mmCIF file of C-alpha atoms and ligand atoms in Angstrom:
data_model
loop_
_atom_site.group_PDB
_atom_site.id
_atom_site.type_symbol
_atom_site.label_atom_id
_atom_site.label_comp_id
_atom_site.label_asym_id
_atom_site.label_seq_id
_atom_site.Cartn_x
_atom_site.Cartn_y
_atom_site.Cartn_z
ATOM 1 C CA MET A 1 55.235 306.336 -176.288
ATOM 2 C CA THR A 2 55.911 309.787 -177.683
ATOM 3 C CA VAL A 3 53.885 312.516 -176.076
ATOM 4 C CA PRO A 4 52.727 315.166 -178.570
ATOM 5 C CA ASN A 5 53.425 318.856 -177.935
ATOM 6 C CA THR A 6 49.786 319.803 -178.374
ATOM 7 C CA ALA A 7 46.442 318.067 -177.892
ATOM 8 C CA LEU A 8 42.716 318.789 -178.121
ATOM 9 C CA GLU A 9 40.279 319.764 -175.393
ATOM 10 C CA ILE A 10 36.658 320.940 -175.344
ATOM 11 C CA HIS A 11 35.770 324.391 -174.056
ATOM 12 C CA LEU A 12 32.438 325.910 -173.115
ATOM 13 C CA ALA A 13 31.888 328.497 -175.885
ATOM 14 C CA SER A 14 28.574 329.855 -174.577
ATOM 15 C CA ARG A 15 25.923 328.935 -172.029
ATOM 16 C CA PRO A 16 23.120 326.727 -173.399
ATOM 17 C CA ASP A 17 19.563 327.991 -173.392
ATOM 18 C CA GLY A 18 17.493 324.817 -173.149
ATOM 19 C CA TYR A 19 19.111 321.753 -174.685
ATOM 20 C CA PRO A 20 22.807 322.351 -175.440
ATOM 21 C CA ALA A 21 23.782 322.635 -179.110
ATOM 22 C CA GLU A 22 27.080 322.186 -180.953
ATOM 23 C CA GLU A 23 27.709 325.963 -180.936
ATOM 24 C CA ASN A 24 27.871 325.943 -177.130
ATOM 25 C CA PHE A 25 31.156 324.005 -177.402
ATOM 26 C CA ALA A 26 34.533 324.733 -179.013
ATOM 27 C CA VAL A 27 37.484 322.474 -179.792
ATOM 28 C CA ALA A 28 40.811 324.000 -178.713
ATOM 29 C CA GLU A 29 44.337 322.829 -179.467
ATOM 30 C CA VAL A 30 46.504 323.464 -176.416
ATOM 31 C CA GLU A 31 50.010 322.738 -175.257
ATOM 32 C CA VAL A 32 50.499 319.468 -173.350
ATOM 33 C CA ARG A 33 52.013 320.594 -170.037
ATOM 34 C CA ASN A 34 54.788 318.493 -168.497
ATOM 35 C CA PRO A 35 53.962 317.330 -164.974
ATOM 36 C CA ALA A 36 55.455 319.429 -162.179
ATOM 37 C CA ASP A 37 56.457 317.923 -158.830
ATOM 38 C CA GLY A 38 53.592 315.822 -157.475
ATOM 39 C CA GLU A 39 51.809 315.680 -160.842
ATOM 40 C CA ILE A 40 51.275 313.055 -163.539
ATOM 41 C CA LEU A 41 50.519 313.316 -167.246
ATOM 42 C CA VAL A 42 47.639 311.098 -168.330
ATOM 43 C CA ARG A 43 46.622 310.074 -171.828
ATOM 44 C CA ASN A 44 42.852 309.867 -171.461
ATOM 45 C CA LEU A 45 41.278 306.703 -172.882
ATOM 46 C CA TYR A 46 37.608 307.146 -171.876
ATOM 47 C CA MET A 47 35.646 310.093 -170.542
ATOM 48 C CA SER A 48 32.228 310.284 -168.989
ATOM 49 C CA VAL A 49 29.343 312.567 -169.933
ATOM 50 C CA ASP A 50 26.957 313.008 -167.004
ATOM 51 C CA PRO A 51 23.668 314.849 -166.454
ATOM 52 C CA TYR A 52 25.093 317.040 -163.631
ATOM 53 C CA MET A 53 27.381 318.698 -166.207
ATOM 54 C CA ARG A 54 24.311 320.394 -167.703
ATOM 55 C CA GLY A 55 23.756 322.244 -164.411
ATOM 56 C CA ARG A 56 27.379 323.399 -164.396
ATOM 57 C CA MET A 57 26.845 325.003 -167.812
ATOM 58 C CA ASN A 58 24.449 327.508 -166.200
ATOM 59 C CA ASP A 59 25.878 330.503 -164.396
ATOM 60 C CA VAL A 60 24.544 329.316 -161.065
ATOM 61 C CA GLN A 61 26.442 328.484 -157.890
ATOM 62 C CA SER A 62 25.616 324.982 -156.739
ATOM 63 C CA TYR A 63 27.402 322.137 -154.976
ATOM 64 C CA SER A 64 29.954 322.252 -157.801
ATOM 65 C CA PRO A 65 31.011 325.563 -159.404
ATOM 66 C CA PRO A 66 29.785 326.570 -162.878
ATOM 67 C CA PHE A 67 31.971 325.927 -165.928
ATOM 68 C CA GLN A 68 33.498 329.139 -167.282
ATOM 69 C CA ILE A 69 33.075 330.359 -170.848
ATOM 70 C CA GLY A 70 36.302 329.952 -172.836
ATOM 71 C CA GLN A 71 37.645 327.413 -170.338
ATOM 72 C CA PRO A 72 37.833 323.610 -170.656
ATOM 73 C CA LEU A 73 35.023 321.445 -169.327
ATOM 74 C CA ASP A 74 35.939 318.731 -166.859
ATOM 75 C CA GLY A 75 34.564 315.490 -165.475
ATOM 76 C CA GLY A 76 35.399 311.836 -164.897
ATOM 77 C CA ALA A 77 37.988 310.156 -167.119
ATOM 78 C CA VAL A 78 40.227 307.099 -167.104
ATOM 79 C CA GLY A 79 43.573 306.963 -168.810
ATOM 80 C CA GLU A 80 47.138 305.779 -168.856
ATOM 81 C CA VAL A 81 49.972 307.526 -167.019
ATOM 82 C CA VAL A 82 52.520 308.534 -169.676
ATOM 83 C CA GLU A 83 54.789 310.687 -167.474
ATOM 84 C CA SER A 84 55.037 310.709 -163.699
ATOM 85 C CA ASN A 85 56.531 313.202 -161.306
ATOM 86 C CA SER A 86 55.002 311.476 -158.302
ATOM 87 C CA PRO A 87 56.386 308.472 -156.396
ATOM 88 C CA GLU A 88 52.826 307.100 -156.137
ATOM 89 C CA PHE A 89 52.387 306.505 -159.875
ATOM 90 C CA GLN A 90 54.396 304.660 -162.514
ATOM 91 C CA VAL A 91 54.272 305.172 -166.256
ATOM 92 C CA GLY A 92 51.734 302.608 -167.513
ATOM 93 C CA ASP A 93 49.408 302.804 -164.485
ATOM 94 C CA THR A 94 45.703 303.189 -165.258
ATOM 95 C CA VAL A 95 44.088 306.033 -163.309
ATOM 96 C CA LEU A 96 40.685 307.564 -162.671
ATOM 97 C CA HIS A 97 40.618 311.355 -162.317
ATOM 98 C CA GLY A 98 38.475 314.432 -162.873
ATOM 99 C CA LEU A 99 39.987 316.076 -165.968
ATOM 100 C CA GLY A 100 38.003 314.640 -168.844
ATOM 101 C CA TRP A 101 36.903 316.487 -172.001
ATOM 102 C CA ARG A 102 40.562 316.503 -173.161
ATOM 103 C CA GLU A 103 43.032 314.120 -174.780
ATOM 104 C CA TYR A 104 45.864 314.670 -172.281
ATOM 105 C CA ALA A 105 45.501 315.789 -168.672
ATOM 106 C CA THR A 106 48.187 317.031 -166.298
ATOM 107 C CA VAL A 107 46.766 315.943 -162.961
ATOM 108 C CA SER A 108 47.819 316.383 -159.354
ATOM 109 C CA ALA A 109 48.637 312.942 -157.938
ATOM 110 C CA ASP A 110 46.294 313.742 -155.031
ATOM 111 C CA HIS A 111 43.384 313.905 -157.476
ATOM 112 C CA ALA A 112 44.026 310.602 -159.242
ATOM 113 C CA ALA A 113 43.296 307.039 -158.148
ATOM 114 C CA LYS A 114 44.766 303.849 -159.557
ATOM 115 C CA VAL A 115 42.259 301.386 -161.018
ATOM 116 C CA ASP A 116 42.918 297.747 -161.739
ATOM 117 C CA PRO A 117 42.303 296.796 -165.387
ATOM 118 C CA ASP A 118 42.432 293.107 -164.391
ATOM 119 C CA VAL A 119 39.359 293.421 -162.146
ATOM 120 C CA ALA A 120 37.088 295.073 -164.721
ATOM 121 C CA PRO A 121 37.365 296.804 -168.096
ATOM 122 C CA ILE A 122 38.623 300.310 -167.364
ATOM 123 C CA SER A 123 35.449 301.957 -168.700
ATOM 124 C CA ALA A 124 33.485 300.314 -165.861
ATOM 125 C CA TYR A 125 35.206 302.658 -163.378
ATOM 126 C CA LEU A 126 33.213 305.535 -164.925
ATOM 127 C CA GLY A 127 29.911 303.661 -164.706
ATOM 128 C CA VAL A 128 28.829 300.571 -162.858
ATOM 129 C CA LEU A 129 31.918 300.513 -160.573
ATOM 130 C CA GLY A 130 32.273 304.301 -160.490
ATOM 131 C CA MET A 131 30.277 307.347 -159.442
ATOM 132 C CA PRO A 132 26.933 306.272 -160.978
ATOM 133 C CA GLY A 133 27.193 302.798 -159.426
ATOM 134 C CA LEU A 134 28.028 304.220 -156.009
ATOM 135 C CA THR A 135 25.104 306.648 -156.346
ATOM 136 C CA ALA A 136 22.785 303.708 -156.977
ATOM 137 C CA TYR A 137 24.197 301.662 -154.095
ATOM 138 C CA ALA A 138 24.263 304.423 -151.491
ATOM 139 C CA GLY A 139 20.990 305.918 -152.696
ATOM 140 C CA LEU A 140 18.995 302.738 -152.524
ATOM 141 C CA LEU A 141 20.502 301.109 -149.445
ATOM 142 C CA ARG A 142 21.462 304.050 -147.223
ATOM 143 C CA VAL A 143 19.420 307.067 -148.294
ATOM 144 C CA GLY A 144 16.314 305.090 -149.280
ATOM 145 C CA GLU A 145 16.646 302.666 -146.352
ATOM 146 C CA PHE A 146 15.703 299.779 -148.645
ATOM 147 C CA LYS A 147 14.270 296.724 -146.864
ATOM 148 C CA GLU A 148 13.885 293.193 -148.142
ATOM 149 C CA GLY A 149 10.359 292.771 -149.511
ATOM 150 C CA ASP A 150 10.004 296.406 -150.642
ATOM 151 C CA VAL A 151 8.235 297.234 -153.886
ATOM 152 C CA VAL A 152 10.731 299.519 -155.627
ATOM 153 C CA PHE A 153 10.101 301.919 -158.497
ATOM 154 C CA VAL A 154 13.016 303.590 -160.302
ATOM 155 C CA SER A 155 12.802 306.145 -163.120
ATOM 156 C CA GLY A 156 15.542 306.637 -165.692
ATOM 157 C CA ALA A 157 15.795 302.890 -165.202
ATOM 158 C CA ALA A 158 17.766 302.050 -168.345
ATOM 159 C CA GLY A 159 20.454 304.638 -167.579
ATOM 160 C CA ALA A 160 23.737 304.398 -165.679
ATOM 161 C CA VAL A 161 22.291 304.888 -162.181
ATOM 162 C CA GLY A 162 18.801 303.468 -162.701
ATOM 163 C CA ALA A 163 19.872 300.124 -164.169
ATOM 164 C CA VAL A 164 22.078 299.477 -161.137
ATOM 165 C CA VAL A 165 19.389 300.582 -158.661
ATOM 166 C CA GLY A 166 16.864 298.114 -160.080
ATOM 167 C CA GLN A 167 19.303 295.221 -160.095
ATOM 168 C CA ILE A 168 20.583 295.832 -156.571
ATOM 169 C CA ALA A 169 16.969 295.954 -155.387
ATOM 170 C CA ARG A 170 16.280 292.616 -157.086
ATOM 171 C CA LEU A 171 19.465 291.016 -155.705
ATOM 172 C CA ARG A 172 18.798 292.329 -152.174
ATOM 173 C CA GLY A 173 15.312 290.811 -152.132
ATOM 174 C CA ALA A 174 12.787 293.389 -153.342
ATOM 175 C CA SER A 175 9.353 291.829 -153.747
ATOM 176 C CA ARG A 176 8.862 293.731 -157.010
ATOM 177 C CA VAL A 177 11.042 296.040 -159.106
ATOM 178 C CA ILE A 178 9.408 298.420 -161.590
ATOM 179 C CA GLY A 179 11.240 300.723 -163.979
ATOM 180 C CA SER A 180 10.376 303.465 -166.440
ATOM 181 C CA ALA A 181 12.310 304.446 -169.540
ATOM 182 C CA GLY A 182 11.769 306.322 -172.782
ATOM 183 C CA THR A 183 11.737 303.709 -175.564
ATOM 184 C CA PRO A 184 10.164 300.260 -176.110
ATOM 185 C CA GLU A 185 13.672 298.783 -176.599
ATOM 186 C CA LYS A 186 14.766 300.072 -173.192
ATOM 187 C CA VAL A 187 11.612 298.695 -171.563
ATOM 188 C CA LYS A 188 12.312 295.272 -173.107
ATOM 189 C CA HIS A 189 15.956 295.458 -171.953
ATOM 190 C CA LEU A 190 14.889 296.153 -168.362
ATOM 191 C CA VAL A 191 12.634 293.111 -168.175
ATOM 192 C CA GLU A 192 14.475 290.646 -170.385
ATOM 193 C CA ASP A 193 18.129 291.450 -169.665
ATOM 194 C CA LEU A 194 18.162 293.116 -166.249
ATOM 195 C CA GLY A 195 15.446 291.093 -164.502
ATOM 196 C CA PHE A 196 13.024 293.911 -163.640
ATOM 197 C CA ASP A 197 9.579 292.514 -162.819
ATOM 198 C CA ALA A 198 7.849 295.151 -164.909
ATOM 199 C CA ALA A 199 8.610 298.315 -166.843
ATOM 200 C CA PHE A 200 6.795 300.977 -168.859
ATOM 201 C CA ASN A 201 7.589 303.559 -171.492
ATOM 202 C CA TYR A 202 6.751 306.955 -169.984
ATOM 203 C CA ARG A 203 6.379 308.382 -173.486
ATOM 204 C CA ASP A 204 3.449 306.042 -174.203
ATOM 205 C CA GLU A 205 0.031 307.635 -174.229
ATOM 206 C CA GLY A 206 -1.456 308.407 -170.821
ATOM 207 C CA PRO A 207 -0.113 309.911 -167.611
ATOM 208 C CA VAL A 208 2.779 308.321 -165.741
ATOM 209 C CA VAL A 209 0.493 307.654 -162.759
ATOM 210 C CA LYS A 210 -1.776 305.465 -164.902
ATOM 211 C CA HIS A 211 1.149 303.324 -166.133
ATOM 212 C CA LEU A 212 2.584 303.033 -162.639
ATOM 213 C CA ALA A 213 -0.760 302.143 -161.043
ATOM 214 C CA GLU A 214 -1.231 299.323 -163.558
ATOM 215 C CA LEU A 215 2.154 297.811 -162.703
ATOM 216 C CA ALA A 216 1.991 298.485 -158.949
ATOM 217 C CA PRO A 217 -1.647 297.751 -158.072
ATOM 218 C CA THR A 218 -0.911 297.552 -154.343
ATOM 219 C CA GLY A 219 1.426 300.551 -154.258
ATOM 220 C CA ILE A 220 5.190 301.054 -153.819
ATOM 221 C CA ASP A 221 7.477 301.347 -150.792
ATOM 222 C CA LEU A 222 10.491 303.089 -152.303
ATOM 223 C CA TYR A 223 10.801 305.454 -155.249
ATOM 224 C CA PHE A 224 14.279 306.216 -156.607
ATOM 225 C CA ASP A 225 13.802 309.499 -158.479
ATOM 226 C CA ASN A 226 16.129 310.272 -161.374
ATOM 227 C CA VAL A 227 13.584 312.295 -163.311
ATOM 228 C CA GLY A 228 11.433 314.591 -161.120
ATOM 229 C CA GLY A 229 8.217 316.326 -162.267
ATOM 230 C CA GLU A 230 5.385 314.047 -163.318
ATOM 231 C CA HIS A 231 7.267 310.900 -162.278
ATOM 232 C CA LEU A 232 7.671 312.176 -158.723
ATOM 233 C CA GLU A 233 4.024 313.183 -158.609
ATOM 234 C CA ALA A 234 2.953 309.690 -159.746
ATOM 235 C CA ALA A 235 5.179 308.028 -157.160
ATOM 236 C CA LEU A 236 3.771 310.206 -154.355
ATOM 237 C CA THR A 237 0.306 308.980 -155.339
ATOM 238 C CA LEU A 238 1.328 305.317 -155.305
ATOM 239 C CA LEU A 239 3.619 305.312 -152.250
ATOM 240 C CA ARG A 240 2.356 303.368 -149.258
ATOM 241 C CA PRO A 241 2.488 304.785 -145.707
ATOM 242 C CA PHE A 242 6.042 305.241 -144.365
ATOM 243 C CA GLY A 243 7.484 304.894 -147.884
ATOM 244 C CA HIS A 244 10.775 306.466 -148.965
ATOM 245 C CA VAL A 245 11.765 308.671 -151.886
ATOM 246 C CA VAL A 246 15.404 309.050 -152.911
ATOM 247 C CA LEU A 247 15.749 312.435 -154.612
ATOM 248 C CA CYS A 248 18.725 311.660 -156.830
ATOM 249 C CA GLY A 249 18.076 313.831 -159.884
ATOM 250 C CA ALA A 250 15.419 315.603 -161.921
ATOM 251 C CA ILE A 251 16.604 315.214 -165.507
ATOM 252 C CA SER A 252 13.175 316.027 -166.957
ATOM 253 C CA GLN A 253 13.798 319.625 -165.858
ATOM 254 C CA TYR A 254 17.507 320.211 -166.602
ATOM 255 C CA ASN A 255 16.838 321.704 -170.037
ATOM 256 C CA ASP A 256 13.529 323.405 -169.210
ATOM 257 C CA LYS A 257 13.335 327.025 -170.262
ATOM 258 C CA SER A 258 10.176 327.619 -168.239
ATOM 259 C CA ALA A 259 9.692 327.271 -164.503
ATOM 260 C CA ALA A 260 9.808 323.653 -163.418
ATOM 261 C CA THR A 261 6.518 321.943 -162.655
ATOM 262 C CA GLY A 262 6.662 320.483 -159.188
ATOM 263 C CA PRO A 263 4.596 317.611 -157.912
ATOM 264 C CA LYS A 264 1.158 319.076 -157.123
ATOM 265 C CA ASN A 265 0.502 316.432 -154.482
ATOM 266 C CA LEU A 266 3.447 316.930 -152.115
ATOM 267 C CA SER A 267 0.994 317.102 -149.240
ATOM 268 C CA ALA A 268 0.428 313.351 -149.723
ATOM 269 C CA ALA A 269 3.735 313.003 -147.847
ATOM 270 C CA VAL A 270 2.092 314.298 -144.680
ATOM 271 C CA GLY A 271 -0.710 311.804 -144.247
ATOM 272 C CA LYS A 272 1.413 308.917 -145.503
ATOM 273 C CA ARG A 273 4.364 309.956 -143.269
ATOM 274 C CA LEU A 274 6.755 309.638 -146.221
ATOM 275 C CA THR A 275 10.488 310.317 -146.086
ATOM 276 C CA LEU A 276 11.846 312.289 -149.056
ATOM 277 C CA ARG A 277 15.613 312.723 -148.957
ATOM 278 C CA GLY A 278 18.009 314.376 -151.370
ATOM 279 C CA MET A 279 21.417 312.847 -151.933
ATOM 280 C CA LEU A 280 24.823 313.477 -153.484
ATOM 281 C CA SER A 281 27.212 310.643 -154.234
ATOM 282 C CA ILE A 282 30.132 312.669 -152.838
ATOM 283 C CA ASP A 283 28.767 312.182 -149.315
ATOM 284 C CA HIS A 284 28.994 308.387 -149.526
ATOM 285 C CA GLY A 285 32.651 307.674 -150.310
ATOM 286 C CA ASP A 286 32.871 305.679 -147.077
ATOM 287 C CA LEU A 287 30.730 302.991 -148.753
ATOM 288 C CA ARG A 288 33.081 302.625 -151.724
ATOM 289 C CA ASP A 289 34.930 299.466 -150.590
ATOM 290 C CA GLU A 290 31.721 297.723 -149.570
ATOM 291 C CA PHE A 291 30.073 298.803 -152.848
ATOM 292 C CA ILE A 292 32.973 297.556 -155.018
ATOM 293 C CA ALA A 293 33.063 294.239 -153.158
ATOM 294 C CA GLU A 294 29.315 293.594 -153.396
ATOM 295 C CA VAL A 295 28.556 294.965 -156.875
ATOM 296 C CA GLY A 296 31.895 293.734 -158.284
ATOM 297 C CA GLY A 297 31.088 290.295 -156.868
ATOM 298 C CA TRP A 298 27.660 290.236 -158.510
ATOM 299 C CA ILE A 299 29.205 291.236 -161.856
ATOM 300 C CA ALA A 300 31.835 288.479 -161.567
ATOM 301 C CA GLU A 301 29.111 285.935 -160.764
ATOM 302 C CA GLY A 302 27.049 287.081 -163.750
ATOM 303 C CA LYS A 303 24.189 288.227 -161.508
ATOM 304 C CA LEU A 304 24.368 291.947 -162.279
ATOM 305 C CA HIS A 305 24.639 293.122 -165.877
ATOM 306 C CA TYR A 306 25.831 296.437 -167.150
ATOM 307 C CA THR A 307 25.605 298.132 -170.503
ATOM 308 C CA GLU A 308 27.662 300.946 -171.929
ATOM 309 C CA THR A 309 26.935 303.152 -174.919
ATOM 310 C CA VAL A 310 30.385 304.076 -176.170
ATOM 311 C CA VAL A 311 30.755 306.902 -178.674
ATOM 312 C CA ASP A 312 33.936 306.405 -180.658
ATOM 313 C CA GLY A 313 35.824 309.024 -182.622
ATOM 314 C CA GLY A 314 37.730 310.975 -180.009
ATOM 315 C CA VAL A 315 37.196 314.093 -177.956
ATOM 316 C CA ARG A 316 35.526 316.008 -180.814
ATOM 317 C CA GLN A 317 32.540 313.659 -180.355
ATOM 318 C CA ALA A 318 32.111 314.542 -176.658
ATOM 319 C CA PRO A 319 29.597 317.418 -177.138
ATOM 320 C CA SER A 320 27.268 315.321 -179.311
ATOM 321 C CA ALA A 321 27.598 312.368 -176.910
ATOM 322 C CA PHE A 322 26.670 314.670 -174.032
ATOM 323 C CA VAL A 323 23.622 316.088 -175.805
ATOM 324 C CA GLY A 324 22.675 312.582 -176.954
ATOM 325 C CA MET A 325 22.726 311.361 -173.344
ATOM 326 C CA LEU A 326 20.445 314.223 -172.261
ATOM 327 C CA ARG A 327 18.031 313.210 -175.009
ATOM 328 C CA GLY A 328 18.117 309.478 -174.183
ATOM 329 C CA ALA A 329 20.485 308.115 -176.857
ATOM 330 C CA ASN A 330 22.211 305.901 -174.279
ATOM 331 C CA THR A 331 21.369 302.564 -172.749
ATOM 332 C CA GLY A 332 23.433 302.180 -169.591
ATOM 333 C CA LYS A 333 26.432 304.472 -169.146
ATOM 334 C CA MET A 334 27.226 306.997 -171.888
ATOM 335 C CA LEU A 335 30.973 307.207 -172.532
ATOM 336 C CA VAL A 336 33.312 308.695 -175.107
ATOM 337 C CA LYS A 337 36.300 306.647 -176.263
ATOM 338 C CA LEU A 338 39.212 309.027 -176.608
ATOM 339 C CA ALA A 339 42.017 306.694 -177.684
HETATM 340 P P1 NAP B 401 21.494 308.276 -167.535
HETATM 341 O O1 NAP B 401 20.204 307.830 -166.929
HETATM 342 O O2 NAP B 401 22.481 307.265 -167.946
HETATM 343 O O3 NAP B 401 21.206 309.208 -168.796
HETATM 344 C C1 NAP B 401 20.216 310.164 -168.786
HETATM 345 C C2 NAP B 401 18.845 309.551 -169.189
HETATM 346 O O4 NAP B 401 17.816 310.415 -168.782
HETATM 347 C C3 NAP B 401 18.648 309.419 -170.683
HETATM 348 O O5 NAP B 401 19.205 308.254 -171.198
HETATM 349 C C4 NAP B 401 17.112 309.450 -170.813
HETATM 350 O O6 NAP B 401 16.612 308.126 -170.880
HETATM 351 C C5 NAP B 401 16.653 310.088 -169.495
HETATM 352 N N1 NAP B 401 15.864 311.300 -169.747
HETATM 353 C C6 NAP B 401 16.198 312.380 -170.472
HETATM 354 N N2 NAP B 401 15.177 313.269 -170.479
HETATM 355 C C7 NAP B 401 14.176 312.716 -169.750
HETATM 356 C C8 NAP B 401 12.858 313.152 -169.390
HETATM 357 N N3 NAP B 401 12.358 314.324 -169.795
HETATM 358 N N4 NAP B 401 12.111 312.311 -168.637
HETATM 359 C C9 NAP B 401 12.578 311.112 -168.232
HETATM 360 N N5 NAP B 401 13.833 310.663 -168.529
HETATM 361 C C10 NAP B 401 14.610 311.460 -169.282
HETATM 362 O O7 NAP B 401 22.161 309.309 -166.534
HETATM 363 P P2 NAP B 401 22.698 308.962 -165.067
HETATM 364 O O8 NAP B 401 24.105 309.384 -165.003
HETATM 365 O O9 NAP B 401 22.328 307.575 -164.714
HETATM 366 O O10 NAP B 401 21.850 309.972 -164.167
HETATM 367 C C11 NAP B 401 20.486 309.698 -163.879
HETATM 368 C C12 NAP B 401 19.969 310.732 -162.885
HETATM 369 O O11 NAP B 401 20.712 310.620 -161.684
HETATM 370 C C13 NAP B 401 20.099 312.172 -163.336
HETATM 371 O O12 NAP B 401 18.992 312.901 -162.861
HETATM 372 C C14 NAP B 401 21.360 312.645 -162.642
HETATM 373 O O13 NAP B 401 21.402 314.030 -162.461
HETATM 374 C C15 NAP B 401 21.247 311.878 -161.349
HETATM 375 N N6 NAP B 401 22.520 311.638 -160.651
HETATM 376 C C16 NAP B 401 22.610 312.129 -159.383
HETATM 377 C C17 NAP B 401 23.740 311.891 -158.648
HETATM 378 C C18 NAP B 401 23.817 312.396 -157.226
HETATM 379 O O14 NAP B 401 24.871 312.316 -156.614
HETATM 380 N N7 NAP B 401 22.709 312.908 -156.704
HETATM 381 C C19 NAP B 401 24.813 311.172 -159.202
HETATM 382 C C20 NAP B 401 24.670 310.672 -160.499
HETATM 383 C C21 NAP B 401 23.507 310.923 -161.214
HETATM 384 P P3 NAP B 401 15.139 307.784 -171.467
HETATM 385 O O15 NAP B 401 15.342 307.282 -172.864
HETATM 386 O O16 NAP B 401 14.655 306.746 -170.548
HETATM 387 O O17 NAP B 401 14.345 309.045 -171.444
#
């Protein structure tokens, strides 16, 4: 194929205050750089929009550095190698790498991994078989120390991570799996398509703790927290002694302009001898082969289902897809189709 001289990428134009808006992003036309020694040129086919990117739009040092104003955003992408200056990659290979938010990426071969399009559709490597799937697997089984028979509650349950958490719990022998999500359609999807035992819409009238108590009358053993705030507070109330909390994310607070509201009942962890543990997927790469074998096997057997919300229309659609994901427009993994 002919590689164009220039291509589009998305830059951070300004730092969002609250929910990001279109004016926080800019489309730039830039030169497509030929790969130097040890590099490959990739035509991106899909890119991921993920909640952690919102944190990188703030000028705050965290486990990953902040995005810079006037510079391209980055993140997970899969694409096709169109030029290679590395013996490890051939033109035509499909690769996963970290330079999304652009049509073409010149990537160091050390920062790209081949993926097999015959094993799964390539988009799956950004979701169920990628970082969000590994987060679910490692979070539930290693960080949360899941045990057969546990009553598991997961928030953000219809999203990329949450949907996998609930299904792994079911497949590994949870006695009950409960999810929360933000629309009646998502709640129906959790129970009817993904096999959750029960689910509630946290936007329905009444506090989260009331909904959770109705669905978990004898309490929960493990809470997988994607949301923080009121959800975490409700889970602390319902957790049984020696229960576990996986602190995976707190999306209810990522766009807050005011100080975050913490759980008011953290002291419940003392008497109940709870374990609350934060996690980052990057610490669990050693589980990747085991995760791909087990979750990939369940997908092949039709036991684990995954959903993707794919925004078509190219890289210009990435900002609205990102903001849409933060507001709940996705069921399953939110992706942008670039070509
Ligand atoms: P996702 O769940 O696919 O998408 C985000 C979802 O968050 C939206 O669809 C929306 O669904 C929900 N949401 C938005 N505002 C909310 C609010 N105020 N209260 C409750 N839910 C809200 O995203 P994901 O990639 O799977 O990530 C889920 C969580 O895991 C995030 O907190 C993320 O930061 C975290 N995460 C952590 C790691 C790690 O290594 N620690 C890795 C990946 C992800 P509703 O319609 O249900 O509101």
